XYZ file of C-alpha atoms in Angstrom:
286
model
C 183.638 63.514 -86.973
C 182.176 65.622 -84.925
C 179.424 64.995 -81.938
C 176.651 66.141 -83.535
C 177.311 63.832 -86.896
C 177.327 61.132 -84.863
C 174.033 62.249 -82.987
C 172.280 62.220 -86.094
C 173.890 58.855 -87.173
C 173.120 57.075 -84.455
C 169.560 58.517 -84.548
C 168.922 57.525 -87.864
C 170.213 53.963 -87.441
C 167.678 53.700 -84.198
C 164.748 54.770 -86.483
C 165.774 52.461 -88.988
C 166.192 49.872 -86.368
C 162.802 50.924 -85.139
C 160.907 50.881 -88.141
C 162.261 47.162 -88.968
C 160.781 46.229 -85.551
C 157.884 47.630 -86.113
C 156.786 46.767 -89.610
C 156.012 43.120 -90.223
C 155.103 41.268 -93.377
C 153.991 37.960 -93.429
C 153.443 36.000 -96.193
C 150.169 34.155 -97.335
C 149.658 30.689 -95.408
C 151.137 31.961 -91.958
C 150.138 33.528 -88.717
C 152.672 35.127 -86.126
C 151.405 35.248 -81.963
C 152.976 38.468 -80.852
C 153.395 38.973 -77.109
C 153.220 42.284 -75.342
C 155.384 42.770 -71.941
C 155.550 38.599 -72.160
C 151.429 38.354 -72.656
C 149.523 37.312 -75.542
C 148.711 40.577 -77.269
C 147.731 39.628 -80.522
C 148.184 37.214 -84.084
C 148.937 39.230 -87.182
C 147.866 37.981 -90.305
C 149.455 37.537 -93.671
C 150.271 41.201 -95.333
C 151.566 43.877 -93.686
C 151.246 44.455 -89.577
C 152.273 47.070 -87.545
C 153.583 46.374 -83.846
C 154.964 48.251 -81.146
C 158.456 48.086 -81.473
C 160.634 46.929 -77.535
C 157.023 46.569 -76.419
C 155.940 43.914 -78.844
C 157.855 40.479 -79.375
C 156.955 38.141 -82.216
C 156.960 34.862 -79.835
C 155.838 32.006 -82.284
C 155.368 31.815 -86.317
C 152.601 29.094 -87.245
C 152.306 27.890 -90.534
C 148.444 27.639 -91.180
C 148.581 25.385 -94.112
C 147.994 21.616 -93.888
C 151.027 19.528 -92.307
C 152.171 16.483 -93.000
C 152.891 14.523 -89.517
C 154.719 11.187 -90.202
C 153.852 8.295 -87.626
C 156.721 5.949 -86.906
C 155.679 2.707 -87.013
C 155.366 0.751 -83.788
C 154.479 -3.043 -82.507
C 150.950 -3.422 -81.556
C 149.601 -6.429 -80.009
C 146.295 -7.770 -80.883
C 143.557 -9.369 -79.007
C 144.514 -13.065 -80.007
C 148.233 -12.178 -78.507
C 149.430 -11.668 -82.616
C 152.265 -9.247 -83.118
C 151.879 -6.895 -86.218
C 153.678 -3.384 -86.903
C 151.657 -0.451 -88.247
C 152.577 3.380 -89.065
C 150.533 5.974 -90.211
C 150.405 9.731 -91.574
C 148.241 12.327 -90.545
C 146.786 15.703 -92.101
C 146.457 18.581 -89.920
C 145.978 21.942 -90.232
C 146.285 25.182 -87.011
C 142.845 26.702 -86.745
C 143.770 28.812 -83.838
C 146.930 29.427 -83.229
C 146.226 30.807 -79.765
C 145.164 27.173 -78.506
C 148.096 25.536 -80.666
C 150.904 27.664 -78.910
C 150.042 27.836 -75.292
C 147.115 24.845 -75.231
C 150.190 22.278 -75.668
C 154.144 22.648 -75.454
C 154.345 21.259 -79.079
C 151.168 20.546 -81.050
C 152.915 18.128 -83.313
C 154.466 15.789 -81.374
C 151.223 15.872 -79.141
C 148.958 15.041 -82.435
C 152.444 12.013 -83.170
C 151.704 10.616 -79.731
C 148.139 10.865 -79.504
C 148.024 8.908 -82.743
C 150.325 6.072 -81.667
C 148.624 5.019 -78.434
C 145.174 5.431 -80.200
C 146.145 2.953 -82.727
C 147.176 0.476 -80.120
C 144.306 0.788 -78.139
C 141.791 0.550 -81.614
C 144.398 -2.624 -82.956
C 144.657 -4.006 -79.451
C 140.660 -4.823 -79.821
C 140.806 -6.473 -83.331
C 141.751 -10.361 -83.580
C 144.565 -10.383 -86.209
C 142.664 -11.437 -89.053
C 139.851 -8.588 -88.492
C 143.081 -6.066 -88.110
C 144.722 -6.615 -91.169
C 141.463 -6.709 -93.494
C 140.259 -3.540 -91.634
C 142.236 -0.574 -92.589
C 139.023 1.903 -93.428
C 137.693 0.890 -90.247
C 140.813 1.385 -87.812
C 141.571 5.096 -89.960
C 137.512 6.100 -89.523
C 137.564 5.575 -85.370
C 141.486 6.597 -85.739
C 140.279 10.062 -86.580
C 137.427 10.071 -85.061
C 139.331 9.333 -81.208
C 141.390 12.218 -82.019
C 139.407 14.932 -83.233
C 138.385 16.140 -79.612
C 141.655 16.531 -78.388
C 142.784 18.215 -81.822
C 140.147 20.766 -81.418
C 141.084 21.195 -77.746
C 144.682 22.486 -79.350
C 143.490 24.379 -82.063
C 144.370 21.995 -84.559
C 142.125 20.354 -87.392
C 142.562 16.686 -88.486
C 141.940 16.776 -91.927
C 142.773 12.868 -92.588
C 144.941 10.108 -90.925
C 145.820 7.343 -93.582
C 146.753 4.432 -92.180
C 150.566 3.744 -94.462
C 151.228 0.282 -93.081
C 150.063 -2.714 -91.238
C 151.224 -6.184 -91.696
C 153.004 -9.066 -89.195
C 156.012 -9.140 -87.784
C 158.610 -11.231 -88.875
C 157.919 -14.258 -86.160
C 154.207 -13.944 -87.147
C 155.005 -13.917 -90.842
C 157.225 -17.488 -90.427
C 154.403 -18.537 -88.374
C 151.932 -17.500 -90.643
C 153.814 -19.292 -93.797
C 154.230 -22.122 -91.605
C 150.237 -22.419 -90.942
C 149.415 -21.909 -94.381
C 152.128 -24.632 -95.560
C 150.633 -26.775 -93.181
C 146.808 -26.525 -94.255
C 148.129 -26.442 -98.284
C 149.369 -30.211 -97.052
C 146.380 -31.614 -95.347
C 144.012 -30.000 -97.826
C 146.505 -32.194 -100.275
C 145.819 -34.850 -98.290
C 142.334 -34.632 -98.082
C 142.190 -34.245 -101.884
C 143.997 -37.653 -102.038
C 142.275 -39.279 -99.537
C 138.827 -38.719 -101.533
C 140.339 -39.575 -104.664
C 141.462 -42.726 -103.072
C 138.006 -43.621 -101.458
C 136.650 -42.831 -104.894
C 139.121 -45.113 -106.870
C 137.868 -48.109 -104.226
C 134.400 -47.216 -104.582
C 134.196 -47.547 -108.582
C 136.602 -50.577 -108.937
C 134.573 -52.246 -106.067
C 131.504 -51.862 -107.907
C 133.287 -52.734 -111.407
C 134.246 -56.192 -109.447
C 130.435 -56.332 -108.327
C 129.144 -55.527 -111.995
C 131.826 -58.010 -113.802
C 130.790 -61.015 -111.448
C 127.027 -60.480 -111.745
C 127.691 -60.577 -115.982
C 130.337 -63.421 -115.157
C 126.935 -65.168 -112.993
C 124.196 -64.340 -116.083
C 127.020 -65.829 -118.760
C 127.304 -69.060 -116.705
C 123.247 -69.163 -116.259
C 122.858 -68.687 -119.941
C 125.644 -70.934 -120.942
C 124.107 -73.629 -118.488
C 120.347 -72.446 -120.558
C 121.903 -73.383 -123.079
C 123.942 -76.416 -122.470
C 120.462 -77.952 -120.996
C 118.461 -76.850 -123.789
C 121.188 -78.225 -126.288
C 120.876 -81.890 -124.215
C 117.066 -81.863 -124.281
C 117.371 -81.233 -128.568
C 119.776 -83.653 -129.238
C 117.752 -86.202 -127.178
C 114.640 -85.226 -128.275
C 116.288 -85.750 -131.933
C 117.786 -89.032 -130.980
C 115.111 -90.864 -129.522
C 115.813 -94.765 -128.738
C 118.440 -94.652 -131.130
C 121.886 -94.779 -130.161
C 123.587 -95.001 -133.182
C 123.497 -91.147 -134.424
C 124.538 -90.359 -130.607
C 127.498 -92.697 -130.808
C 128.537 -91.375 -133.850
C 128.512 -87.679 -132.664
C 130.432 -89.102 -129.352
C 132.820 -90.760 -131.510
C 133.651 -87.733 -133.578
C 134.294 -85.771 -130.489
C 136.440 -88.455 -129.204
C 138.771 -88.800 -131.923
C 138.860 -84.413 -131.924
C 139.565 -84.629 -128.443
C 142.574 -87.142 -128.793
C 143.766 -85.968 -131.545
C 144.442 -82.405 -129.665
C 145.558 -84.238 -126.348
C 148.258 -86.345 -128.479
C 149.230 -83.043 -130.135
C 150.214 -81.664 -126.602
C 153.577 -82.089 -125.395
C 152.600 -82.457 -121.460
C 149.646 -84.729 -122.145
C 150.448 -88.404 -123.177
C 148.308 -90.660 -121.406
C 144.538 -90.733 -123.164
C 142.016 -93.022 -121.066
C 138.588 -93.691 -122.465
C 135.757 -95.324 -120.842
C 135.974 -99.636 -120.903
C 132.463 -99.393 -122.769
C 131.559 -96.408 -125.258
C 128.651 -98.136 -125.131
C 126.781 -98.262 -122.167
C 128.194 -95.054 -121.757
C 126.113 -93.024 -124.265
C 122.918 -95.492 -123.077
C 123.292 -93.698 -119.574
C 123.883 -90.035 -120.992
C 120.858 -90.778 -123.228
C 118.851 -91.994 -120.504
C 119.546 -88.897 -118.367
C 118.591 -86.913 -120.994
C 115.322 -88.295 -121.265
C 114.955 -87.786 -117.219
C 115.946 -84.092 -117.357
């Protein structure tokens, strides 16, 4: 091969070479930052871009659609000393790739930390209750904390969902632990009324029984004295029909008392008699 053939070769592969350098097409959803001499020079768009090839250096390739930025999760400590872990995931897109490349060393983890110790700080505030019954409200000033600095990068926030926040373990035992412990004295509250209750209505059961017990008695007395007054008023001076009735319930009466098996002994008055005279004349008295 002779010099000249390899002239031309070598030639050809340097325009080649030169061309491929200097031709550049990007696809849709991407800008490059091209630096001239090591200075910013310019950001080609998607389609085709010409550059100046040994002069020109594609220095960073930014993807302009929205990215996904995963927030490990983290202990944050509330304002009532509570421990709870949270994590989060935030939406952001490059608006100007300029700021994005040479406003921070790398835009993503900046947005990952700038997230994290915002969280703490908005958490930190909150009591633990308020914290985990506030998730729209801790994503809202979440976002809006951050947008500044994203702007100051070139960077967008689009959203910033909040994926996770509950206790930690300890606080979760303690937690359980609390509500075991109010489930029992709300138990024993419940028993303690039905208890006072039960006392209440057989107290005034007791109360209602011995004032009907009190009325019977009255009315059985009524009657007793109202049966006496009768059966004097019907007797009059004579004792005869009032012996006779006494005499009757005599005989009944020992007649059941010699039926009885502990009850042997049957003493009657020494004079029937003068017995019924003296009921008689206390009937007439009453």
């Amino acid at each position: 091969m002779s010099g000249s053939l390899i002239f031309v070769v070598a030639l050809l592969i340097f325009v080649v070479v030169t061309l491929a350098k200097g031709v550049r097409i990007l696809p849709q959803g991407e800008e490059w930052i091209v630096e001239r001499l090591g200075k910013y020079h310019s950001t080609l768009k998607p389609g085709l871009n010409i550059i100046i090839p040994y002069l020109d250096n594609v220095a960073y390739k930014l993807v302009t659609k929205d990215i996904i930025l995963d927030v490990q999760e983290q202990e944050v400590i509330t304002r009532d000393n509570a421990v709870i872990l949270t994590n989060a995931i935030a939406f952001i897109k490059v608006t100007d790739p300029v700021k994005a490349v040479y406003g921070v060393t790398d835009f993503a983890e900046a947005i990952r930390n700038l997230i994290m110790t915002t969280l703490r700080s908005i958490v930190g505030e909150m009591e633990l209750d308020e914290a985990l019954s506030s998730r729209d409200k801790i994503k809202a000033r979440l976002r809006e904390s951050i947008a500044d600095e994203a702007v100051d990068w070139g960077l967008t926030v689009k959203s910033v969902e909040i994926q996770d926040i509950k206790p930690s373990e300890s606080m979760q035992r303690a937690m359980e632990m609390q509500a075991a412990a109010e489930r029992e004295r709300k138990a024993a509250v419940t028993k303690a009324e039905g208890e006072k209750q039960a006392a209440i209505l057989e107290a005034e059961a007791r109360l209602e029984s011995a004032k009907r017990d009190a009325n019977a008695q009255v009315m059985l007395a009524e009657a007793s004295a109202e049966a006496i007054r009768r059966v004097a008023a019907a007797v009059g001076d004579q004792p005869g029909p009032m012996m006779y009735m006494l005499g009757e319930k005599y005989i009944a009466s020992m007649e059941r008392m010699g039926s009885s098996e502990s009850a042997k002994v049957v003493v009657l008055p020494a004079d029937l008699q003068e017995t019924v005279r003296g009921l008689l004349a206390r009937g007439k008295m009453a």
